[in-house]
Amino acid sequence: MENAKISTYQLFVLILLFEMGSSLVIGTGISAKQDAWLATLGGMVGSLFLFLIFYKIYQYYPGTSPLDIYKTAFGKFLGWIIGFAYASYFLYIAARVLRDLGEMLVTVSYSETPLLVINFIMICGVLYGVRKGIEVIARTGEILFSFLYVLAVVGFILIIFSQLIDVSKLKPVLEHGLTPVLKSIYSETLYVPYGETVVFMALFPYIKETKKIKPIGISAITLSGINLALTMVINIAVLGIDANERSPFPLLSTIQEIRIAEFLERLDVFFMLALVVGGFFKISIYFYASLTFYAQLFKIDRYQNIAYPFTLIVLCMSIMEATSYAEHIEEGLRLVPIYFHIPFQIIIPVILLVTIFIKVKWKKRKVKQRGAQSTMS
């Protein structure tokens, strides 16, 4: 493990930037149509329970890396396999987020530039940050957080002054009942972006004040959920549900509608910069967690020693994982939740927590029995 420390405020910022990351780019809960904002809030509520599971696991072994926790709970062999699976999962999702951002830049601004070139430039920035360490990433997030929030507030005000919002487009609420919303929560919003906070288990050992992880995590997830739900409300109220479903990048389509006094327009460039910054932190955290896992698994002293080859792997995966953006989104909605998100965000953590709980109870019972026997003798 890296010899680093990050504050609870930096953890708050990183979780918030991570959650907002690619979710602002592609939108969340769109399958629930005009109730997408409800699906987003529902996913946030469900993810709070997942975060409590992640935190409870760490609470049993504070200051311990997730890999060591897997080995303690499941044994060295099975723990090593689970650790390797998580490292690969983090690496794959980093590649998917890189593809999201690359496709956005190519579609909106750089239509003549190959996707490979765009992704290469972005992953080089991620490589630089990750090699510098988690403290540098956290400090950078702390600096850029205020700028991004000010930009978001300005965008919201401009949309209001542009008189673009039509609240009637949000009606009728729950037209088809709760079923579409619950289906959207189960298939989309519970996992992306909220359940993805499982990656922060790799950062928990670096937090200075361990006791504050729980309230900070809950606060960050709640705020990001409110932000994403508000974003979906604005997207639907401005674009309407049909345009929102057709647009590959709904928020950018919304920002492009801003026109004030026939001179203030084309502000999507600034907001695209903000989306790239958010995506940078999401990729960086995934990539950092993956590299530290691989370094521990293969007993490499410094994770920086394997950063370059794995950067190339992420770059290649981002290009090869789908032949088109439509296929990339289809995989993300149909295959990734079933084969990746559900096992790594729900099934394994729940089994891990139950296993740890049973082992701890068993140890306590044995200690009591030995104490009773020694007292009797």
C-alpha positions as a Markdown table, in Angstrom:
| # | Residue | x | y | z |
|---|---|---|---|---|
| 1 | Met | 0.0 | 0.0 | 0.0 |
| 2 | Glu | 1.1 | 3.6 | -0.7 |
| 3 | Asn | 2.2 | 5.6 | 2.3 |
| 4 | Ala | -0.5 | 8.3 | 1.9 |
| 5 | Lys | -3.2 | 10.1 | 3.8 |
| 6 | Ile | -6.3 | 12.0 | 2.6 |
| 7 | Ser | -8.7 | 14.0 | 4.6 |
| 8 | Thr | -12.4 | 13.3 | 5.0 |
| 9 | Tyr | -13.3 | 16.5 | 3.0 |
| 10 | Gln | -11.1 | 15.2 | 0.2 |
| 11 | Leu | -12.9 | 11.9 | 0.4 |
| 12 | Phe | -16.2 | 13.8 | 0.2 |
| 13 | Val | -15.0 | 15.6 | -2.9 |
| 14 | Leu | -13.7 | 12.5 | -4.6 |
| 15 | Ile | -16.9 | 10.5 | -4.1 |
| 16 | Leu | -19.0 | 13.4 | -5.4 |
| 17 | Leu | -16.8 | 13.9 | -8.5 |
| 18 | Phe | -16.7 | 10.2 | -9.0 |
| 19 | Glu | -20.5 | 9.8 | -8.8 |
| 20 | Met | -21.1 | 12.8 | -11.1 |
| 21 | Gly | -18.4 | 11.6 | -13.6 |
| 22 | Ser | -19.8 | 9.8 | -16.6 |
| 23 | Ser | -23.4 | 9.8 | -15.2 |
| 24 | Leu | -23.8 | 13.4 | -16.3 |
| 25 | Val | -22.5 | 12.5 | -19.7 |
| 26 | Ile | -24.9 | 9.6 | -20.5 |
| 27 | Gly | -27.8 | 10.4 | -18.1 |
| 28 | Thr | -29.4 | 8.0 | -15.6 |
| 29 | Gly | -32.7 | 6.2 | -15.3 |
| 30 | Ile | -33.8 | 7.2 | -18.8 |
| 31 | Ser | -35.7 | 3.9 | -19.2 |
| 32 | Ala | -38.2 | 5.2 | -16.6 |
| 33 | Lys | -39.0 | 8.0 | -19.1 |
| 34 | Gln | -40.4 | 11.2 | -17.3 |
| 35 | Asp | -39.9 | 9.4 | -14.0 |
| 36 | Ala | -36.1 | 9.1 | -14.5 |
| 37 | Trp | -35.5 | 11.5 | -11.7 |
| 38 | Leu | -37.4 | 9.2 | -9.3 |
| 39 | Ala | -35.4 | 6.2 | -10.5 |
| 40 | Thr | -32.2 | 8.2 | -9.9 |
| 41 | Leu | -33.3 | 9.0 | -6.3 |
| 42 | Gly | -34.4 | 5.4 | -5.8 |
| 43 | Gly | -31.0 | 4.2 | -6.9 |
| 44 | Met | -29.4 | 6.6 | -4.5 |
| 45 | Val | -31.4 | 5.3 | -1.5 |
| 46 | Gly | -30.6 | 1.7 | -2.4 |
| 47 | Ser | -26.9 | 2.5 | -2.7 |
| 48 | Leu | -26.8 | 3.9 | 0.8 |
| 49 | Phe | -27.3 | 0.4 | 2.1 |
| 50 | Leu | -24.6 | -0.9 | -0.2 |
| 51 | Phe | -22.2 | 1.8 | 1.1 |
| 52 | Leu | -23.0 | 0.8 | 4.7 |
| 53 | Ile | -22.1 | -2.8 | 3.8 |
| 54 | Phe | -18.8 | -1.6 | 2.3 |
| 55 | Tyr | -18.0 | 0.4 | 5.4 |
| 56 | Lys | -19.0 | -2.3 | 7.8 |
| 57 | Ile | -16.6 | -4.7 | 6.1 |
| 58 | Tyr | -13.8 | -2.2 | 6.5 |
| 59 | Gln | -14.9 | -1.5 | 10.1 |
| 60 | Tyr | -14.1 | -5.1 | 11.1 |
| 61 | Tyr | -10.5 | -4.7 | 9.8 |
| 62 | Pro | -9.6 | -0.9 | 9.9 |
| 63 | Gly | -6.4 | 0.1 | 8.2 |
| 64 | Thr | -6.4 | -3.1 | 6.2 |
| 65 | Ser | -6.4 | -3.3 | 2.4 |
| 66 | Pro | -9.4 | -5.0 | 0.7 |
| 67 | Leu | -7.1 | -7.7 | -0.6 |
| 68 | Asp | -6.0 | -8.7 | 2.9 |
| 69 | Ile | -9.6 | -8.7 | 4.0 |
| 70 | Tyr | -10.5 | -11.1 | 1.2 |
| 71 | Lys | -7.7 | -13.4 | 2.2 |
| 72 | Thr | -8.6 | -13.3 | 5.9 |
| 73 | Ala | -12.3 | -14.1 | 5.2 |
| 74 | Phe | -11.9 | -16.7 | 2.3 |
| 75 | Gly | -8.4 | -18.0 | 2.7 |
| 76 | Lys | -5.3 | -17.1 | 0.7 |
| 77 | Phe | -6.1 | -18.9 | -2.5 |
| 78 | Leu | -9.8 | -17.9 | -2.9 |
| 79 | Gly | -9.0 | -14.4 | -1.5 |
| 80 | Trp | -6.3 | -14.0 | -4.2 |
| 81 | Ile | -8.7 | -15.0 | -7.0 |
| 82 | Ile | -11.4 | -12.5 | -5.7 |
| 83 | Gly | -8.8 | -9.8 | -5.5 |
| 84 | Phe | -7.7 | -10.5 | -9.0 |
| 85 | Ala | -11.3 | -10.4 | -10.2 |
| 86 | Tyr | -11.9 | -7.0 | -8.5 |
| 87 | Ala | -8.7 | -5.6 | -10.0 |
| 88 | Ser | -9.8 | -6.7 | -13.5 |
| 89 | Tyr | -13.3 | -5.3 | -12.9 |
| 90 | Phe | -11.9 | -1.9 | -11.9 |
| 91 | Leu | -9.7 | -1.9 | -15.0 |
| 92 | Tyr | -12.6 | -2.8 | -17.3 |
| 93 | Ile | -14.9 | -0.1 | -15.9 |
| 94 | Ala | -12.1 | 2.5 | -16.2 |
| 95 | Ala | -11.9 | 1.6 | -19.9 |
| 96 | Arg | -15.7 | 1.9 | -20.3 |
| 97 | Val | -15.7 | 5.4 | -18.7 |
| 98 | Leu | -12.8 | 6.4 | -21.0 |
| 99 | Arg | -14.9 | 5.3 | -24.0 |
| 100 | Asp | -17.9 | 7.3 | -22.7 |
| 101 | Leu | -15.8 | 10.5 | -22.6 |
| 102 | Gly | -14.0 | 9.8 | -25.9 |
| 103 | Glu | -17.2 | 9.3 | -27.7 |
| 104 | Met | -18.7 | 12.5 | -26.3 |
| 105 | Leu | -15.7 | 14.5 | -27.5 |
| 106 | Val | -15.6 | 12.9 | -30.9 |
| 107 | Thr | -19.4 | 13.4 | -31.4 |
| 108 | Val | -19.6 | 17.0 | -30.2 |
| 109 | Ser | -16.3 | 18.7 | -31.0 |
| 110 | Tyr | -13.7 | 16.5 | -32.7 |
| 111 | Ser | -15.6 | 14.6 | -35.4 |
| 112 | Glu | -12.5 | 14.4 | -37.7 |
| 113 | Thr | -10.2 | 13.1 | -34.9 |
| 114 | Pro | -10.0 | 9.3 | -34.4 |
| 115 | Leu | -11.3 | 8.0 | -31.1 |
| 116 | Leu | -8.0 | 6.4 | -30.4 |
| 117 | Val | -6.2 | 9.7 | -30.4 |
| 118 | Ile | -8.8 | 11.3 | -28.1 |
| 119 | Asn | -8.6 | 8.4 | -25.7 |
| 120 | Phe | -4.8 | 8.4 | -25.8 |
| 121 | Ile | -4.6 | 12.0 | -24.8 |
| 122 | Met | -7.1 | 11.5 | -21.9 |
| 123 | Ile | -5.4 | 8.4 | -20.5 |
| 124 | Cys | -2.0 | 10.1 | -20.6 |
| 125 | Gly | -3.5 | 12.7 | -18.2 |
| 126 | Val | -4.9 | 9.9 | -16.0 |
| 127 | Leu | -1.5 | 8.1 | -16.0 |
| 128 | Tyr | 0.3 | 11.3 | -14.9 |
| 129 | Gly | -2.1 | 11.8 | -12.0 |
| 130 | Val | -2.2 | 8.2 | -10.9 |
| 131 | Arg | 1.6 | 7.9 | -10.9 |
| 132 | Lys | 1.8 | 11.0 | -8.6 |
| 133 | Gly | -0.4 | 9.2 | -6.0 |
| 134 | Ile | -3.8 | 9.4 | -4.4 |
| 135 | Glu | -2.8 | 12.5 | -2.4 |
| 136 | Val | -2.2 | 14.5 | -5.5 |
| 137 | Ile | -5.5 | 13.2 | -7.1 |
| 138 | Ala | -7.3 | 14.2 | -3.9 |
| 139 | Arg | -5.7 | 17.7 | -3.8 |
| 140 | Thr | -6.5 | 18.3 | -7.4 |
| 141 | Gly | -10.1 | 17.3 | -6.8 |
| 142 | Glu | -10.3 | 19.7 | -3.9 |
| 143 | Ile | -9.1 | 22.6 | -6.1 |
| 144 | Leu | -11.4 | 21.9 | -9.1 |
| 145 | Phe | -14.5 | 21.0 | -7.0 |
| 146 | Ser | -15.5 | 24.7 | -6.3 |
| 147 | Phe | -15.0 | 25.6 | -10.0 |
| 148 | Leu | -17.2 | 22.8 | -11.2 |
| 149 | Tyr | -19.9 | 23.6 | -8.7 |
| 150 | Val | -19.9 | 27.3 | -9.6 |
| 151 | Leu | -20.2 | 26.3 | -13.3 |
| 152 | Ala | -23.2 | 24.0 | -12.5 |
| 153 | Val | -25.0 | 26.8 | -10.6 |
| 154 | Val | -24.3 | 29.3 | -13.4 |
| 155 | Gly | -25.7 | 26.8 | -16.0 |
| 156 | Phe | -28.8 | 26.3 | -13.9 |
| 157 | Ile | -29.4 | 30.0 | -13.7 |
| 158 | Leu | -28.9 | 30.5 | -17.4 |
| 159 | Ile | -31.4 | 27.7 | -18.2 |
| 160 | Ile | -34.0 | 29.4 | -16.0 |
| 161 | Phe | -33.3 | 32.9 | -17.6 |
| 162 | Ser | -33.6 | 31.3 | -21.1 |
| 163 | Gln | -37.1 | 30.2 | -20.2 |
| 164 | Leu | -36.4 | 26.7 | -21.5 |
| 165 | Ile | -38.1 | 24.8 | -18.6 |
| 166 | Asp | -41.5 | 23.4 | -19.3 |
| 167 | Val | -42.7 | 21.6 | -16.2 |
| 168 | Ser | -45.6 | 19.9 | -18.1 |
| 169 | Lys | -43.1 | 17.7 | -19.8 |
| 170 | Leu | -42.5 | 16.0 | -16.4 |
| 171 | Lys | -46.2 | 14.9 | -16.3 |
| 172 | Pro | -47.9 | 12.6 | -15.6 |
| 173 | Val | -45.8 | 11.4 | -12.7 |
| 174 | Leu | -45.9 | 7.6 | -12.3 |
| 175 | Glu | -48.1 | 7.3 | -15.4 |
| 176 | His | -47.5 | 3.5 | -15.5 |
| 177 | Gly | -47.1 | 3.1 | -11.7 |
| 178 | Leu | -44.0 | 2.2 | -9.8 |
| 179 | Thr | -43.0 | -0.8 | -12.0 |
| 180 | Pro | -40.9 | 1.1 | -14.6 |
| 181 | Val | -39.2 | 3.1 | -11.9 |
| 182 | Leu | -38.3 | 0.0 | -9.9 |
| 183 | Lys | -37.1 | -1.8 | -13.0 |
| 184 | Ser | -34.9 | 1.2 | -13.9 |
| 185 | Ile | -33.5 | 1.1 | -10.3 |
| 186 | Tyr | -32.8 | -2.6 | -10.4 |
| 187 | Ser | -31.3 | -2.6 | -13.9 |
| 188 | Glu | -29.5 | 0.8 | -14.0 |
| 189 | Thr | -29.4 | 3.4 | -11.3 |
| 190 | Leu | -28.5 | 1.2 | -8.3 |
| 191 | Tyr | -25.2 | 0.2 | -9.9 |
| 192 | Val | -24.2 | 3.2 | -12.0 |
| 193 | Pro | -23.1 | 5.4 | -10.5 |
| 194 | Tyr | -24.0 | 4.7 | -6.9 |
| 195 | Gly | -23.0 | 1.0 | -6.4 |
| 196 | Glu | -19.7 | 1.8 | -8.0 |
| 197 | Thr | -18.6 | 3.3 | -4.7 |
| 198 | Val | -17.3 | -0.2 | -3.9 |
| 199 | Val | -14.0 | 1.0 | -5.4 |
| 200 | Phe | -13.6 | 3.4 | -2.5 |
| 201 | Met | -12.9 | 0.4 | -0.2 |
| 202 | Ala | -9.4 | 0.6 | -1.8 |
| 203 | Leu | -9.1 | 4.2 | -0.5 |
| 204 | Phe | -10.6 | 3.7 | 3.0 |
| 205 | Pro | -7.1 | 2.7 | 4.5 |
| 206 | Tyr | -5.8 | 6.2 | 3.5 |
| 207 | Ile | -8.5 | 8.2 | 5.4 |
| 208 | Lys | -7.1 | 10.1 | 8.4 |
| 209 | Glu | -10.3 | 10.0 | 10.5 |
| 210 | Thr | -11.8 | 6.5 | 10.0 |
| 211 | Lys | -14.9 | 7.2 | 12.1 |
| 212 | Lys | -16.0 | 9.9 | 9.8 |
| 213 | Ile | -16.0 | 7.7 | 6.7 |
| 214 | Lys | -19.6 | 6.7 | 7.2 |
| 215 | Pro | -21.2 | 10.1 | 7.5 |
| 216 | Ile | -19.0 | 11.6 | 4.8 |
| 217 | Gly | -19.9 | 8.8 | 2.4 |
| 218 | Ile | -23.6 | 9.0 | 3.1 |
| 219 | Ser | -23.5 | 12.8 | 2.7 |
| 220 | Ala | -21.6 | 12.7 | -0.6 |
| 221 | Ile | -23.8 | 10.0 | -2.1 |
| 222 | Thr | -27.0 | 11.8 | -1.0 |
| 223 | Leu | -25.8 | 15.1 | -2.5 |
| 224 | Ser | -24.7 | 13.5 | -5.8 |
| 225 | Gly | -28.1 | 11.8 | -6.0 |
| 226 | Ile | -29.9 | 15.1 | -5.6 |
| 227 | Asn | -27.6 | 16.7 | -8.2 |
| 228 | Leu | -28.2 | 13.9 | -10.7 |
| 229 | Ala | -32.0 | 13.8 | -10.1 |
| 230 | Leu | -32.1 | 17.6 | -10.6 |
| 231 | Thr | -30.1 | 17.2 | -13.8 |
| 232 | Met | -32.6 | 14.7 | -15.1 |
| 233 | Val | -35.5 | 17.0 | -14.2 |
| 234 | Ile | -33.9 | 19.8 | -16.2 |
| 235 | Asn | -33.1 | 17.6 | -19.1 |
| 236 | Ile | -36.6 | 16.3 | -19.4 |
| 237 | Ala | -38.3 | 19.7 | -18.7 |
| 238 | Val | -36.1 | 21.3 | -21.5 |
| 239 | Leu | -35.8 | 18.5 | -24.1 |
| 240 | Gly | -38.9 | 16.4 | -23.5 |
| 241 | Ile | -38.8 | 12.7 | -23.0 |
| 242 | Asp | -38.5 | 11.7 | -26.7 |
| 243 | Ala | -35.5 | 14.0 | -27.4 |
| 244 | Asn | -34.0 | 13.0 | -24.1 |
| 245 | Glu | -34.1 | 9.3 | -25.1 |
| 246 | Arg | -32.7 | 10.0 | -28.6 |
| 247 | Ser | -29.8 | 12.2 | -27.4 |
| 248 | Pro | -26.6 | 10.2 | -26.7 |
| 249 | Phe | -25.6 | 13.1 | -24.3 |
| 250 | Pro | -28.7 | 14.7 | -22.9 |
| 251 | Leu | -27.1 | 17.3 | -20.7 |
| 252 | Leu | -25.0 | 18.7 | -23.5 |
| 253 | Ser | -28.2 | 18.8 | -25.7 |
| 254 | Thr | -29.8 | 20.8 | -22.9 |
| 255 | Ile | -26.9 | 23.3 | -22.5 |
| 256 | Gln | -26.9 | 23.8 | -26.3 |
| 257 | Glu | -30.4 | 25.1 | -26.0 |
| 258 | Ile | -29.3 | 28.1 | -23.9 |
| 259 | Arg | -29.7 | 31.4 | -25.9 |
| 260 | Ile | -29.9 | 34.7 | -24.1 |
| 261 | Ala | -30.3 | 38.1 | -25.8 |
| 262 | Glu | -29.2 | 36.5 | -29.1 |
| 263 | Phe | -25.5 | 36.6 | -28.1 |
| 264 | Leu | -25.0 | 34.3 | -25.2 |
| 265 | Glu | -24.9 | 30.8 | -26.7 |
| 266 | Arg | -22.7 | 27.8 | -27.5 |
| 267 | Leu | -21.9 | 27.4 | -23.8 |
| 268 | Asp | -21.6 | 23.6 | -24.2 |
| 269 | Val | -17.8 | 24.0 | -24.6 |
| 270 | Phe | -17.5 | 25.0 | -21.0 |
| 271 | Phe | -19.7 | 22.3 | -19.7 |
| 272 | Met | -18.0 | 19.7 | -21.8 |
| 273 | Leu | -14.8 | 20.7 | -20.0 |
| 274 | Ala | -16.5 | 20.1 | -16.7 |
| 275 | Leu | -17.7 | 16.7 | -17.8 |
| 276 | Val | -14.2 | 15.7 | -18.9 |
| 277 | Val | -12.8 | 16.8 | -15.5 |
| 278 | Gly | -15.4 | 14.7 | -13.7 |
| 279 | Gly | -14.7 | 11.7 | -15.9 |
| 280 | Phe | -10.9 | 12.2 | -15.3 |
| 281 | Phe | -11.4 | 11.6 | -11.6 |
| 282 | Lys | -13.7 | 8.6 | -12.1 |
| 283 | Ile | -11.1 | 6.9 | -14.4 |
| 284 | Ser | -8.2 | 7.9 | -12.1 |
| 285 | Ile | -9.9 | 6.3 | -9.0 |
| 286 | Tyr | -10.7 | 3.1 | -10.9 |
| 287 | Phe | -7.3 | 2.9 | -12.4 |
| 288 | Tyr | -5.5 | 3.6 | -9.2 |
| 289 | Ala | -7.5 | 1.0 | -7.3 |
| 290 | Ser | -6.8 | -1.6 | -10.0 |
| 291 | Leu | -3.0 | -0.9 | -10.1 |
| 292 | Thr | -2.7 | -1.1 | -6.3 |
| 293 | Phe | -4.6 | -4.4 | -6.3 |
| 294 | Tyr | -2.4 | -5.9 | -9.0 |
| 295 | Ala | 0.8 | -4.7 | -7.3 |
| 296 | Gln | -0.3 | -6.4 | -4.0 |
| 297 | Leu | -1.4 | -9.5 | -5.8 |
| 298 | Phe | 1.9 | -10.0 | -7.6 |
| 299 | Lys | 4.0 | -8.5 | -4.7 |
| 300 | Ile | 5.3 | -5.5 | -6.6 |
| 301 | Asp | 6.8 | -2.9 | -4.3 |
| 302 | Arg | 5.5 | 0.2 | -6.2 |
| 303 | Tyr | 2.3 | 0.2 | -8.2 |
| 304 | Gln | 3.9 | 2.9 | -10.4 |
| 305 | Asn | 6.2 | 0.2 | -11.9 |
| 306 | Ile | 3.2 | -1.4 | -13.7 |
| 307 | Ala | 1.4 | 1.8 | -14.6 |
| 308 | Tyr | 2.6 | 2.1 | -18.2 |
| 309 | Pro | 1.7 | -1.4 | -19.5 |
| 310 | Phe | -1.7 | -1.2 | -17.8 |
| 311 | Thr | -2.3 | 2.2 | -19.3 |
| 312 | Leu | -1.9 | 0.6 | -22.7 |
| 313 | Ile | -4.3 | -2.2 | -21.7 |
| 314 | Val | -7.0 | 0.4 | -20.7 |
| 315 | Leu | -6.5 | 2.3 | -23.9 |
| 316 | Cys | -6.9 | -0.8 | -26.1 |
| 317 | Met | -9.9 | -2.1 | -24.1 |
| 318 | Ser | -11.6 | 1.3 | -24.5 |
| 319 | Ile | -11.4 | 0.9 | -28.3 |
| 320 | Met | -12.0 | -2.8 | -28.6 |
| 321 | Glu | -14.8 | -3.4 | -26.1 |
| 322 | Ala | -17.4 | -2.3 | -28.6 |
| 323 | Thr | -17.5 | -1.6 | -32.4 |
| 324 | Ser | -19.8 | 1.4 | -32.0 |
| 325 | Tyr | -21.1 | 3.8 | -29.3 |
| 326 | Ala | -24.6 | 2.2 | -29.7 |
| 327 | Glu | -23.1 | -1.2 | -29.0 |
| 328 | His | -21.1 | 0.2 | -26.1 |
| 329 | Ile | -24.3 | 1.6 | -24.5 |
| 330 | Glu | -26.2 | -1.6 | -25.2 |
| 331 | Glu | -23.6 | -3.7 | -23.4 |
| 332 | Gly | -23.7 | -1.2 | -20.5 |
| 333 | Leu | -27.4 | -1.6 | -20.1 |
| 334 | Arg | -27.8 | -5.4 | -20.7 |
| 335 | Leu | -24.6 | -7.3 | -20.0 |
| 336 | Val | -22.5 | -5.3 | -17.6 |
| 337 | Pro | -25.0 | -5.1 | -14.7 |
| 338 | Ile | -25.6 | -8.8 | -14.8 |
| 339 | Tyr | -22.1 | -10.1 | -15.2 |
| 340 | Phe | -20.1 | -7.4 | -13.5 |
| 341 | His | -22.0 | -4.9 | -11.3 |
| 342 | Ile | -24.3 | -7.3 | -9.4 |
| 343 | Pro | -21.6 | -9.8 | -8.5 |
| 344 | Phe | -18.9 | -7.2 | -7.5 |
| 345 | Gln | -21.2 | -4.6 | -6.0 |
| 346 | Ile | -23.8 | -6.8 | -4.2 |
| 347 | Ile | -23.2 | -10.5 | -4.1 |
| 348 | Ile | -19.5 | -10.7 | -3.1 |
| 349 | Pro | -19.7 | -7.9 | -0.5 |
| 350 | Val | -22.8 | -9.4 | 1.1 |
| 351 | Ile | -21.2 | -12.9 | 1.2 |
| 352 | Leu | -18.0 | -11.3 | 2.5 |
| 353 | Leu | -19.8 | -9.4 | 5.3 |
| 354 | Val | -21.7 | -12.5 | 6.4 |
| 355 | Thr | -18.5 | -14.6 | 6.4 |
| 356 | Ile | -16.6 | -12.0 | 8.5 |
| 357 | Phe | -19.6 | -11.7 | 10.9 |
| 358 | Ile | -19.7 | -15.4 | 11.4 |
| 359 | Lys | -15.9 | -15.7 | 11.9 |
| 360 | Val | -15.8 | -12.9 | 14.4 |
| 361 | Lys | -18.7 | -14.3 | 16.4 |
| 362 | Trp | -17.1 | -17.8 | 16.3 |
| 363 | Lys | -13.8 | -16.3 | 17.6 |
| 364 | Lys | -15.6 | -14.4 | 20.4 |
| 365 | Arg | -17.4 | -17.6 | 21.5 |
| 366 | Lys | -14.1 | -19.6 | 21.6 |
| 367 | Val | -12.5 | -16.9 | 23.7 |
| 368 | Lys | -15.4 | -17.0 | 26.1 |
| 369 | Gln | -15.2 | -20.7 | 26.3 |
| 370 | Arg | -11.5 | -20.6 | 27.0 |
| 371 | Gly | -12.0 | -17.9 | 29.6 |
| 372 | Ala | -14.7 | -20.0 | 31.3 |
| 373 | Gln | -12.5 | -23.1 | 31.3 |
| 374 | Ser | -9.5 | -21.3 | 32.8 |
| 375 | Thr | -11.8 | -19.8 | 35.5 |
| 376 | Met | -13.1 | -23.3 | 36.5 |
| 377 | Ser | -9.7 | -24.7 | 36.7 |
